[in-house]
C-alpha positions as protocol buffer text, in pm:
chain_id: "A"
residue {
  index: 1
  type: UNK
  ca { x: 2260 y: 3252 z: -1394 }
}
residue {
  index: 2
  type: UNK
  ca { x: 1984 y: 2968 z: -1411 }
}
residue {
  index: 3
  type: UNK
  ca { x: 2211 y: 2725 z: -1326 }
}
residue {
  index: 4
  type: UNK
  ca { x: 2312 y: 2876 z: -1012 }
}
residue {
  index: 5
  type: UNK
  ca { x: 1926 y: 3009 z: -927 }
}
residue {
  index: 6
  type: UNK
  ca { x: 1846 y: 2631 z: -940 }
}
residue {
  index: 7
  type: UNK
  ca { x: 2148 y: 2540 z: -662 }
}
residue {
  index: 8
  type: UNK
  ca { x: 2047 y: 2778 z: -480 }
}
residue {
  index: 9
  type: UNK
  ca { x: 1669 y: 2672 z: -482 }
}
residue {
  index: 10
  type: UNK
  ca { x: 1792 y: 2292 z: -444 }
}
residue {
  index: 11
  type: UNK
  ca { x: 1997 y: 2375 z: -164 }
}
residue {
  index: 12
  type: UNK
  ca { x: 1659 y: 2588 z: 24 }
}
residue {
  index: 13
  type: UNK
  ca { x: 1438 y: 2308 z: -48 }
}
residue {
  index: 14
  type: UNK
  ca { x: 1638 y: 2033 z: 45 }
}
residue {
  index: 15
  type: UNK
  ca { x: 1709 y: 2239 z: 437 }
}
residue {
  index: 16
  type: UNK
  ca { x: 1374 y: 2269 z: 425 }
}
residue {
  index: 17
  type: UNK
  ca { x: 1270 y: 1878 z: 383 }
}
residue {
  index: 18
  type: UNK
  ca { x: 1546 y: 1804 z: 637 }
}
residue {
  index: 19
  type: UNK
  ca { x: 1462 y: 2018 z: 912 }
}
residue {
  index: 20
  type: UNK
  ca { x: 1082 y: 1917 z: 871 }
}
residue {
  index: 21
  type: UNK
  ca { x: 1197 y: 1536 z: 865 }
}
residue {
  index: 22
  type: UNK
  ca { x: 1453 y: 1564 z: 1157 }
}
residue {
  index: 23
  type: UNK
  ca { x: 1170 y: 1718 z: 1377 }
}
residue {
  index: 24
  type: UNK
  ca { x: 1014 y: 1332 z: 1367 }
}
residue {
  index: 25
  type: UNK
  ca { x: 754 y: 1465 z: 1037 }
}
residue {
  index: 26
  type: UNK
  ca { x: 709 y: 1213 z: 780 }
}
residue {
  index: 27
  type: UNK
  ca { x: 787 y: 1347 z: 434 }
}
residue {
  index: 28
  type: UNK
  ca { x: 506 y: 1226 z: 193 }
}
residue {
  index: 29
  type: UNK
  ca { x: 597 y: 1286 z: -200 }
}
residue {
  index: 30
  type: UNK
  ca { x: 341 y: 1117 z: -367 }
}
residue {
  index: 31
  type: UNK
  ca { x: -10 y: 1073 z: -415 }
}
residue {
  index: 32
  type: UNK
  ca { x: -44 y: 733 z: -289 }
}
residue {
  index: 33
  type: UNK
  ca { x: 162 y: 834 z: 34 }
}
residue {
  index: 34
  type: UNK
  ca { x: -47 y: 1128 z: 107 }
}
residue {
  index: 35
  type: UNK
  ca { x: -373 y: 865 z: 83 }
}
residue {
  index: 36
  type: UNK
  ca { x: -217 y: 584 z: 298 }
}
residue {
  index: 37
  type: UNK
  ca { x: -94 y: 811 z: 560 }
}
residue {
  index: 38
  type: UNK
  ca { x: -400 y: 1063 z: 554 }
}
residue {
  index: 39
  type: UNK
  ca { x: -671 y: 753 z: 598 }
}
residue {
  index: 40
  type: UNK
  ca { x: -484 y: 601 z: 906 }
}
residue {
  index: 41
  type: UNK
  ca { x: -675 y: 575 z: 1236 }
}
residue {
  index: 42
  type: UNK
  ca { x: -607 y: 872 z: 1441 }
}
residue {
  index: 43
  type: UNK
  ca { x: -493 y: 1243 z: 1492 }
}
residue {
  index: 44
  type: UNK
  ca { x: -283 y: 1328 z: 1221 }
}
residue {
  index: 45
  type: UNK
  ca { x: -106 y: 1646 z: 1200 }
}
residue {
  index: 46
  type: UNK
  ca { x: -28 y: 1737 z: 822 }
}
residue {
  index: 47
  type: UNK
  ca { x: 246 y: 2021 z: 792 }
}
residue {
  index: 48
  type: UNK
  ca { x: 248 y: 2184 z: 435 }
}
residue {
  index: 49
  type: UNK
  ca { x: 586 y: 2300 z: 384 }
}
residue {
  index: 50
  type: UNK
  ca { x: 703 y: 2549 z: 176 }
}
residue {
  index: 51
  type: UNK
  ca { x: 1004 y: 2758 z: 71 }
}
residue {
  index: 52
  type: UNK
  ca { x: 906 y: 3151 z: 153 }
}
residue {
  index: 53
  type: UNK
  ca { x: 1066 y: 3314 z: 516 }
}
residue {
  index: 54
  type: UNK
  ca { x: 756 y: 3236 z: 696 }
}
residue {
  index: 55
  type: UNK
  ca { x: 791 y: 2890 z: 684 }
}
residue {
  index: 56
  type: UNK
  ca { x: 1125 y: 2897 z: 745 }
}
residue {
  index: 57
  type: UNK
  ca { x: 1090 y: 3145 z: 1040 }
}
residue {
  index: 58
  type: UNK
  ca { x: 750 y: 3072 z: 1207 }
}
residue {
  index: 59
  type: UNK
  ca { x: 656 y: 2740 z: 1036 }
}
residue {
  index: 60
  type: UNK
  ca { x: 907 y: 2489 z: 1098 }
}
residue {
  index: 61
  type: UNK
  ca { x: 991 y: 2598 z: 1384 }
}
residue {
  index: 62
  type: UNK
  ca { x: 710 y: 2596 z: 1514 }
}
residue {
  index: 63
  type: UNK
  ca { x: 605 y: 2242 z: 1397 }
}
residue {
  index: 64
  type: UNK
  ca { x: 954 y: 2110 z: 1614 }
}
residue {
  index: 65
  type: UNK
  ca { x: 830 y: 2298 z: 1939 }
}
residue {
  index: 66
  type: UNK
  ca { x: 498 y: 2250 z: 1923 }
}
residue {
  index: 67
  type: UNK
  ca { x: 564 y: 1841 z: 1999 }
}
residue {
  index: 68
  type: UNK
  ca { x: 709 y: 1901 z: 2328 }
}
residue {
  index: 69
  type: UNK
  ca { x: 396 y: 1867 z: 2483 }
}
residue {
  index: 70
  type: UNK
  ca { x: 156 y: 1598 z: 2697 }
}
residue {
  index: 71
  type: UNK
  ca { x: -89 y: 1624 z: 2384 }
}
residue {
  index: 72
  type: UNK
  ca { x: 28 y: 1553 z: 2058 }
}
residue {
  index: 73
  type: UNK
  ca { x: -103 y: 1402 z: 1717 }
}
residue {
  index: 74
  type: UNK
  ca { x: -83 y: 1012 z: 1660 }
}
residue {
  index: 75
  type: UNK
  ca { x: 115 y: 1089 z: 1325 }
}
residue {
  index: 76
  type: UNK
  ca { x: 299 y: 1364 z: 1201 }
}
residue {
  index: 77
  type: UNK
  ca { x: 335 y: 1445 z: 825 }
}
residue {
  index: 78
  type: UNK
  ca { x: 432 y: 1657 z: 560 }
}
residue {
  index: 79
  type: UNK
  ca { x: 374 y: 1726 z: 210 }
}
residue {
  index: 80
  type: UNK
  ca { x: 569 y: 2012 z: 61 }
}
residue {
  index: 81
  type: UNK
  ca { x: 396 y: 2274 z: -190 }
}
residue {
  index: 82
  type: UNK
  ca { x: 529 y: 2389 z: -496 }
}
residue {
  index: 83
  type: UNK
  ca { x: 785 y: 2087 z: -527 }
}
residue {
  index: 84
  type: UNK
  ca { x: 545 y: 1739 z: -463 }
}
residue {
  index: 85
  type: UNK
  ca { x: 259 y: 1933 z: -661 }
}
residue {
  index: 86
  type: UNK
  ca { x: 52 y: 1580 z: -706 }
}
residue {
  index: 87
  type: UNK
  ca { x: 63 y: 1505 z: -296 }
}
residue {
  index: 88
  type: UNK
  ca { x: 11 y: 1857 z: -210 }
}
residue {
  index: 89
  type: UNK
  ca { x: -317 y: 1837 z: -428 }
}
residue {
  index: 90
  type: UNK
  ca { x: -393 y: 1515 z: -306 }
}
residue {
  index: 91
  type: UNK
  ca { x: -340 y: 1632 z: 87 }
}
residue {
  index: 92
  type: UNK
  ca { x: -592 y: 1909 z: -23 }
}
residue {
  index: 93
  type: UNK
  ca { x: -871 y: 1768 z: -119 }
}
residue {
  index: 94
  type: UNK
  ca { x: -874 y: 1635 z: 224 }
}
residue {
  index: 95
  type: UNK
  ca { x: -889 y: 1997 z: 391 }
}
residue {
  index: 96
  type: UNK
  ca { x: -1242 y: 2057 z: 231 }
}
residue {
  index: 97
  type: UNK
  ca { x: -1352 y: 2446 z: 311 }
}
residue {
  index: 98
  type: UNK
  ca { x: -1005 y: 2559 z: 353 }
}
residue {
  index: 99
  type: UNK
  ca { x: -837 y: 2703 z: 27 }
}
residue {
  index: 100
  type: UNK
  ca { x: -499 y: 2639 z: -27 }
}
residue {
  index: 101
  type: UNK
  ca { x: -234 y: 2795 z: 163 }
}
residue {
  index: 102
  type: UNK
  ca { x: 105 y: 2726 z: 282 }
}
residue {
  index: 103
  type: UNK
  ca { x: 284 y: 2712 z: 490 }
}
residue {
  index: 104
  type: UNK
  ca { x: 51 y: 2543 z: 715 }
}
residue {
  index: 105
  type: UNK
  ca { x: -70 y: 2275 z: 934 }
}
residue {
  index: 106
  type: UNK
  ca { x: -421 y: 2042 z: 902 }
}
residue {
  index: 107
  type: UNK
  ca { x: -513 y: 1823 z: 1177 }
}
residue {
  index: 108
  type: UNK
  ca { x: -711 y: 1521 z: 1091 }
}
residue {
  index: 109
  type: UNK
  ca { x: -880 y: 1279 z: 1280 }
}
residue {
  index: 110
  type: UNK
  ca { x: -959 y: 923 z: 1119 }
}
residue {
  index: 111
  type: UNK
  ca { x: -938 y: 1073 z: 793 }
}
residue {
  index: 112
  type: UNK
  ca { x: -1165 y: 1401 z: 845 }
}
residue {
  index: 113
  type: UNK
  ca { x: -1059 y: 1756 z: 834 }
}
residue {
  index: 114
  type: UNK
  ca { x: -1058 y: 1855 z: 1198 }
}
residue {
  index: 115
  type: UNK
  ca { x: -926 y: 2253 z: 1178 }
}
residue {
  index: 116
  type: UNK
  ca { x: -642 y: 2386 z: 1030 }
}
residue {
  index: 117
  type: UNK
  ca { x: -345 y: 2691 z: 1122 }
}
residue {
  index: 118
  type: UNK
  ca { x: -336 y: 2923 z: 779 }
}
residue {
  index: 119
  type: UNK
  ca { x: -71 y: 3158 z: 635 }
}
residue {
  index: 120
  type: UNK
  ca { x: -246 y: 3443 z: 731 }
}
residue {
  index: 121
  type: UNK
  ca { x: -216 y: 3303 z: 1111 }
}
residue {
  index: 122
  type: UNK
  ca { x: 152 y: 3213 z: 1088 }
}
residue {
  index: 123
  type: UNK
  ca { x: 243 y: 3532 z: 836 }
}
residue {
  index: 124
  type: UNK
  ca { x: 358 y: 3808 z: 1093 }
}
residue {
  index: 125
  type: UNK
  ca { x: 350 y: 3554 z: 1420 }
}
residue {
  index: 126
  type: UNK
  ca { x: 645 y: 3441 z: 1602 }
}
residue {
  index: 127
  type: UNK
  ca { x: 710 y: 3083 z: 1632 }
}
residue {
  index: 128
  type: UNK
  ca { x: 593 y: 3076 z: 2029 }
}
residue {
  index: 129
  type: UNK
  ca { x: 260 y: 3232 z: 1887 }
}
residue {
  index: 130
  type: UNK
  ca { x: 191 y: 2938 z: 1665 }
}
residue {
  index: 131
  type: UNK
  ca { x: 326 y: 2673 z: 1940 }
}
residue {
  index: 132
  type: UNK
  ca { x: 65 y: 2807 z: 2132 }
}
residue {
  index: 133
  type: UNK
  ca { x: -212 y: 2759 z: 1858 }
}
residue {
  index: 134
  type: UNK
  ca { x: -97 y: 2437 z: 1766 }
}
residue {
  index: 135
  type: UNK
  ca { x: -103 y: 2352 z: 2113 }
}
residue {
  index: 136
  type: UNK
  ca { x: -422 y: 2448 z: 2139 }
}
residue {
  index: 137
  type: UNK
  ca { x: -525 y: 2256 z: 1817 }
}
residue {
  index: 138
  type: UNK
  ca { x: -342 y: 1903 z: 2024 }
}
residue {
  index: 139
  type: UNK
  ca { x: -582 y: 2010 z: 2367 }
}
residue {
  index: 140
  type: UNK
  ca { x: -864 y: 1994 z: 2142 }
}
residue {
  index: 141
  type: UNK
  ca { x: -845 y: 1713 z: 1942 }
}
residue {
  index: 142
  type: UNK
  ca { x: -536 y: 1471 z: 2070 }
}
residue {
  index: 143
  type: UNK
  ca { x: -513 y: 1244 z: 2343 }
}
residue {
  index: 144
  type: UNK
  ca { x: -245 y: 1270 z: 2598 }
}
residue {
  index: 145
  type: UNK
  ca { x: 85 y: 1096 z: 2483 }
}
């Protein structure tokens, strides 16, 4: 029964990483990733990933849509909780005053904790709901592409 629980789980988690990575996100696994691609010069929009429905339902697709737009981050990333544990912490510490939740998506400008989208405001929301607020987040803070 383990043995096929773990497939199973393999085979959720490894959609999951594609489907981020195929909308143009770069998948970050360790620390040392997370650091050199958090402290680059820029707007960079961190996706944490995870494996529960609303990630898969709101999350990631929203994350694909939301880039068709004249806005849009400098750098796109992701970091995937619950499986890269170390670069999930590391991505953290970066979002100082949020507490951790996932899925969801940090902005970042030059390093710095700009705003981020939580659960509780994906949770419930359709994916054109969170392309909006995402979109939103890009107007804000991103220069036009």
């Amino acid at each position: 029964m383990s043995m096929d629980y773990n497939f199973f789980m393999n085979d959720i988690v490894n959609k999951a990483r594609h489907e981020i990575v195929s909308a143009g996100y770069e998948e970050l696994k360790t620390p040392e990733e997370v650091t050199a691609a958090l402290e680059k010069k820029g707007t960079t929009l961190v996706m944490i990933n995870s494996v529960c429905g609303c990630a898969g339902g709101v999350a990631r697709p929203a994350a694909t849509h939301a880039l068709h737009y004249d806005k849009r981050p400098d750098h796109l990333v992701t970091v995937f909780a619950g499986q890269d544990k170390e670069a999930t912490e590391v991505a953290r510490n970066y979002f100082t005053d949020y507490p951790p939740s996932s899925p969801s998506f940090a902005l970042l400008k030059d390093g710095k904790i700009c705003t981020m989208i939580e659960r509780h405001q994906i949770e419930g929301f359709d994916p054109a709901t969170v392309v909006a607020k995402l979109q939103q987040t890009f107007d804000q803070f991103c220069e036009e592409m």
